[in-house]
PDB file of C-alpha atoms in Angstrom:
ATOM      1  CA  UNK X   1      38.290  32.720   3.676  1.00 44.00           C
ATOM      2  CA  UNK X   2      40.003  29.840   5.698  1.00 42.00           C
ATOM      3  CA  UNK X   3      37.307  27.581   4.190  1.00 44.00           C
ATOM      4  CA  UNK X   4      38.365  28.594   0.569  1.00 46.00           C
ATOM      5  CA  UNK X   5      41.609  28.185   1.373  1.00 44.00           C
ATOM      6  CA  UNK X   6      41.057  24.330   3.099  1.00 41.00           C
ATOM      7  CA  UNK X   7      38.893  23.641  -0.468  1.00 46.00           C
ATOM      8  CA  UNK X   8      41.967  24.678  -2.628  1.00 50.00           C
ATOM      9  CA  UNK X   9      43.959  22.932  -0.852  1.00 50.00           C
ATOM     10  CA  UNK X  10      41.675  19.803  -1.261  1.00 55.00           C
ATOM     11  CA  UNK X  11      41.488  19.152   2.601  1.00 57.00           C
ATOM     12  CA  UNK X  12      38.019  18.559   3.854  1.00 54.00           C
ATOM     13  CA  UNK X  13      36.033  20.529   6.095  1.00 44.00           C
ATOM     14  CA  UNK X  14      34.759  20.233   9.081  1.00 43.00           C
ATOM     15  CA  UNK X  15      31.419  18.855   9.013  1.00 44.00           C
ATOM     16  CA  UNK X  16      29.099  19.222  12.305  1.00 41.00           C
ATOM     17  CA  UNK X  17      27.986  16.035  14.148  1.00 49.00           C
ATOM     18  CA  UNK X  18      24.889  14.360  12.614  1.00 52.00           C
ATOM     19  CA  UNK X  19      22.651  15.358  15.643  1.00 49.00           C
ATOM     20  CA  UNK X  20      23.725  18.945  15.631  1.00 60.00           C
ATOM     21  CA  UNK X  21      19.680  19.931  14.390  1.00 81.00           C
ATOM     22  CA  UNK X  22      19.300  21.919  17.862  1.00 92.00           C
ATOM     23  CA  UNK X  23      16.282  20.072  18.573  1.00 93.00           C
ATOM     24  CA  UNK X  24      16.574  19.422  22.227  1.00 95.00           C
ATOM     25  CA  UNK X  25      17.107  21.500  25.428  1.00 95.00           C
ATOM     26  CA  UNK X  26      20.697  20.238  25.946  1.00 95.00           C
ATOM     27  CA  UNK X  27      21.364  21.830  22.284  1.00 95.00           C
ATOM     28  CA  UNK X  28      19.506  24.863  22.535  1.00 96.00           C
ATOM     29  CA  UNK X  29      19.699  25.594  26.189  1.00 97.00           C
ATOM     30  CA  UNK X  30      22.921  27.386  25.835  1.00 96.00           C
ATOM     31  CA  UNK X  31      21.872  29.347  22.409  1.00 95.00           C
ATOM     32  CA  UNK X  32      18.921  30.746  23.933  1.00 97.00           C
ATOM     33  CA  UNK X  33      20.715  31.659  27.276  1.00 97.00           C
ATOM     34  CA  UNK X  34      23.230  33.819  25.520  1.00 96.00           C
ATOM     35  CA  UNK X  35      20.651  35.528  23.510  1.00 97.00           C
ATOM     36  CA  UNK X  36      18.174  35.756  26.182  1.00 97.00           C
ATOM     37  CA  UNK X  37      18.238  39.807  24.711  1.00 97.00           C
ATOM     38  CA  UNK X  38      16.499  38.323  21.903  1.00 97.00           C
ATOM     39  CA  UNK X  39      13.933  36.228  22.957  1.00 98.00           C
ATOM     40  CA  UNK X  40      11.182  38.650  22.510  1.00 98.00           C
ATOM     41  CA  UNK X  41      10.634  42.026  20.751  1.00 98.00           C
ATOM     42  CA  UNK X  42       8.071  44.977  20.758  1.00 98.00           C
ATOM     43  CA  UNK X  43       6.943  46.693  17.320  1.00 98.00           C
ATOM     44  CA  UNK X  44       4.485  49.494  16.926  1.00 98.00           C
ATOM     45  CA  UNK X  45       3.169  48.834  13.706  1.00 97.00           C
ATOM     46  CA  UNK X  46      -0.205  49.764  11.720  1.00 97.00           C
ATOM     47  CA  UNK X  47      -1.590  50.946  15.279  1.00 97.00           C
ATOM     48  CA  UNK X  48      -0.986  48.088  16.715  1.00 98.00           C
ATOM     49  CA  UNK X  49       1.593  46.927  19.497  1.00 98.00           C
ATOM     50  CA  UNK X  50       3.379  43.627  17.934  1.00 98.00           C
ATOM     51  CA  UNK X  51       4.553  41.462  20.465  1.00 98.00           C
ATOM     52  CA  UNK X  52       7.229  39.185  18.092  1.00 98.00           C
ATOM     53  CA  UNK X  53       8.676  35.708  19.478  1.00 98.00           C
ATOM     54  CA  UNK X  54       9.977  35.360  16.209  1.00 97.00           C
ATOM     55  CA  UNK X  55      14.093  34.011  17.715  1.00 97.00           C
ATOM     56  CA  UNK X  56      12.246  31.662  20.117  1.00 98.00           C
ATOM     57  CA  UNK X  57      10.461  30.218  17.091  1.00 97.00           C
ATOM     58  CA  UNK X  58      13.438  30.100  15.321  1.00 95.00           C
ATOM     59  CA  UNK X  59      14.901  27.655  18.423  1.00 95.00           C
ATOM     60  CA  UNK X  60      11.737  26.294  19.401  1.00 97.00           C
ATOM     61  CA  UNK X  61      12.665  22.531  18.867  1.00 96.00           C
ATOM     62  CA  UNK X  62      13.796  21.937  22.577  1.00 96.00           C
ATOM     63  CA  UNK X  63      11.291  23.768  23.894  1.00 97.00           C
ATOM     64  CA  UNK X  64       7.906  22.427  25.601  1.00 97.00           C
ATOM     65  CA  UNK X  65       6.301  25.855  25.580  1.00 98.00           C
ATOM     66  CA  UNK X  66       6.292  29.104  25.682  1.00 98.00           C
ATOM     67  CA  UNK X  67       4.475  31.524  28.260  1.00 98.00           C
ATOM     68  CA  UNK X  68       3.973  35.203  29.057  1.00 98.00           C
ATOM     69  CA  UNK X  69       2.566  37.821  31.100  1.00 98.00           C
ATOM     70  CA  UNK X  70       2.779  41.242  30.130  1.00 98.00           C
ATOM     71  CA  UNK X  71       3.094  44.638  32.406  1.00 98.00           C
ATOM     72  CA  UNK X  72       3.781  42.674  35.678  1.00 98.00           C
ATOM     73  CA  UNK X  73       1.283  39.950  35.445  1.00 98.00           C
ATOM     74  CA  UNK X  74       2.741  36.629  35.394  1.00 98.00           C
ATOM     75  CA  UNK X  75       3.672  34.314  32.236  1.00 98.00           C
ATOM     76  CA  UNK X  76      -0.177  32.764  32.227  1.00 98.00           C
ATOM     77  CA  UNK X  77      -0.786  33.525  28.783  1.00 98.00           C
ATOM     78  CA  UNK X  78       0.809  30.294  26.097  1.00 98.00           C
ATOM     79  CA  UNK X  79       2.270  31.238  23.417  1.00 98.00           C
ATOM     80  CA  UNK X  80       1.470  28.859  20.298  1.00 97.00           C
ATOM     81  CA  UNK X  81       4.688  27.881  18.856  1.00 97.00           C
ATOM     82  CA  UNK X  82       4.993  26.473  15.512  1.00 96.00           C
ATOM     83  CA  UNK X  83       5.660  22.415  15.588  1.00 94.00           C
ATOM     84  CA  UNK X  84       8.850  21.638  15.229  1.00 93.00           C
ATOM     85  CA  UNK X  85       9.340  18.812  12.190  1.00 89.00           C
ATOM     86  CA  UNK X  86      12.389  16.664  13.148  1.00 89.00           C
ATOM     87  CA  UNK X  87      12.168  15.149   9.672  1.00 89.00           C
ATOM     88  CA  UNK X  88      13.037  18.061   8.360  1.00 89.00           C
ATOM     89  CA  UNK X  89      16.340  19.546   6.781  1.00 89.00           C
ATOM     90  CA  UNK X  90      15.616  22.386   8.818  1.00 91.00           C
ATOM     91  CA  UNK X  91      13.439  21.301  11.783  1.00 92.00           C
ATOM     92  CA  UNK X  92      13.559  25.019  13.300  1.00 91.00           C
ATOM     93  CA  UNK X  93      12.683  27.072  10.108  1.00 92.00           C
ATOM     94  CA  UNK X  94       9.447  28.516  10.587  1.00 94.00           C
ATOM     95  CA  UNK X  95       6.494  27.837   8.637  1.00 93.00           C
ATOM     96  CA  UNK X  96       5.375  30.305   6.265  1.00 93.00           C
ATOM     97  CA  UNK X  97       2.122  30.503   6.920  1.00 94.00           C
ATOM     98  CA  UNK X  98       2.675  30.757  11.291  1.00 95.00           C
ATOM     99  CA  UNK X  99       2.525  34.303  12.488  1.00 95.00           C
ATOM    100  CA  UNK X 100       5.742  34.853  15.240  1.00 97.00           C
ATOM    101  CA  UNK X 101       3.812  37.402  16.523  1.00 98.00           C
ATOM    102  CA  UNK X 102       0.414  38.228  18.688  1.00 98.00           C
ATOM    103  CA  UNK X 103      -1.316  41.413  18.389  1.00 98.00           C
ATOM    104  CA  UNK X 104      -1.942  44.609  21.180  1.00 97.00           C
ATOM    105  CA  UNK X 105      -3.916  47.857  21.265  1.00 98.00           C
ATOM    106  CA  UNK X 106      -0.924  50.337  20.836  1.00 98.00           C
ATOM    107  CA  UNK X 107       1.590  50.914  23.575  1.00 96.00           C
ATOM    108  CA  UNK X 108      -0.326  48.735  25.687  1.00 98.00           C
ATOM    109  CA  UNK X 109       2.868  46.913  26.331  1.00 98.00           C
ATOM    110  CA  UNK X 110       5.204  48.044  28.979  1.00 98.00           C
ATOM    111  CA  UNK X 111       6.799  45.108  30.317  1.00 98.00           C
ATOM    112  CA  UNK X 112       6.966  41.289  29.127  1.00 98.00           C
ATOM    113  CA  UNK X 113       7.814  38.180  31.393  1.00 98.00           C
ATOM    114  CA  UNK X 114       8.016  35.093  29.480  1.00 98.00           C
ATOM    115  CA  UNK X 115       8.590  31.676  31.078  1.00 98.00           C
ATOM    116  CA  UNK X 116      10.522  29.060  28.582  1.00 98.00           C
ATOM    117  CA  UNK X 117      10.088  25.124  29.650  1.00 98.00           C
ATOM    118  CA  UNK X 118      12.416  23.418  28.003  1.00 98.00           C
ATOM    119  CA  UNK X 119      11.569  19.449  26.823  1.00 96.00           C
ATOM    120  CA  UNK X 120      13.334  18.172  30.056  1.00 97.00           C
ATOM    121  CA  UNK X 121      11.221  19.911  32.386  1.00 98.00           C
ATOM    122  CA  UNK X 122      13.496  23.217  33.022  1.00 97.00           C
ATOM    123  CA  UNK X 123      11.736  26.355  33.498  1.00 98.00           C
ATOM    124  CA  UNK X 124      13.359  29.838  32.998  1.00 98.00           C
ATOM    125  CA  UNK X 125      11.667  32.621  33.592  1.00 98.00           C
ATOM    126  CA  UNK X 126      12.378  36.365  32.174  1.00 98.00           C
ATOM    127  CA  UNK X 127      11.346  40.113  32.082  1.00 98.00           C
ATOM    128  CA  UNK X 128      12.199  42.601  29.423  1.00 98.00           C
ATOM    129  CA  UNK X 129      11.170  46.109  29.797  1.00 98.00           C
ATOM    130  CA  UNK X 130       9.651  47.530  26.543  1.00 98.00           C
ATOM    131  CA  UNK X 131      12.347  50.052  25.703  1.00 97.00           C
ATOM    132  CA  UNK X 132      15.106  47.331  26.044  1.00 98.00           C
ATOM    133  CA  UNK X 133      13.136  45.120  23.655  1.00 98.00           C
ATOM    134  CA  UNK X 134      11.442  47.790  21.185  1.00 98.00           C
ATOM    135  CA  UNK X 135      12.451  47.720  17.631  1.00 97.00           C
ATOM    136  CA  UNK X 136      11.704  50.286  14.587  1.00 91.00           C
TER     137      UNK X 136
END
């Protein structure tokens, strides 16, 4: 409503800096560490146990890869993550035709640990429990 109001009023808006495209760690560092809830999520669907990385996809740019490990084991398995197109209007939107997902027998997923390396070299490492991650 407040941006209505500034438009009537014929004041501009704010407009975000010009290299405010989240595609680097220092940009997305602190997005993904509030949402760390979010990184990952578990579906049973059509038999099958979906593993989604469908937000870290959505802030991939900033990222150097993805890992996991699932039930205990560490992150040794890379996750594919779409490219991320700096030349785009929307570097992070993800391609229609990548999959933010990879496929299990069904509840063969108890426990996830992914490890995020960011593109200056940080590594952050996390474990979600299925039930905290599970979705409908």
């Amino acid at each position: 409503m407040r941006s209505l109001a500034l438009v009537a009023l014929g004041l501009a808006l704010p407009t975000a800096p010009a290299n405010a495209q989240f595609v680097t760690a220092e940009q997305v560092r602190p997005i993904l560490e509030a949402t760390k809830g979010n990184w990952i999520a578990v579906r049973l669907y059509d038999g099958k146990d979906l593993l989604y990385f469908s937000h870290l996809e959505a802030w991939r740019c900033g990222l150097a890869g993805v890992r996991y490990g699932l039930n205990g084991a560490p992150p040794a398995i890379d996750y594919a993550l779409a490219p991320c197109d700096e030349t785009a209007a929307n570097p992070n939107a993800i391609p229609n035709d990548h999959l933010p997902y990879v496929e299990g027998l069904p509840y063969s997923i108890a426990s996830v640990t992914v490890e995020l390396t960011y593109d200056d070299g940080t590594v952050v490492t996390e474990t979600f429990e299925r039930a905290a991650v599970q979705i409908d």
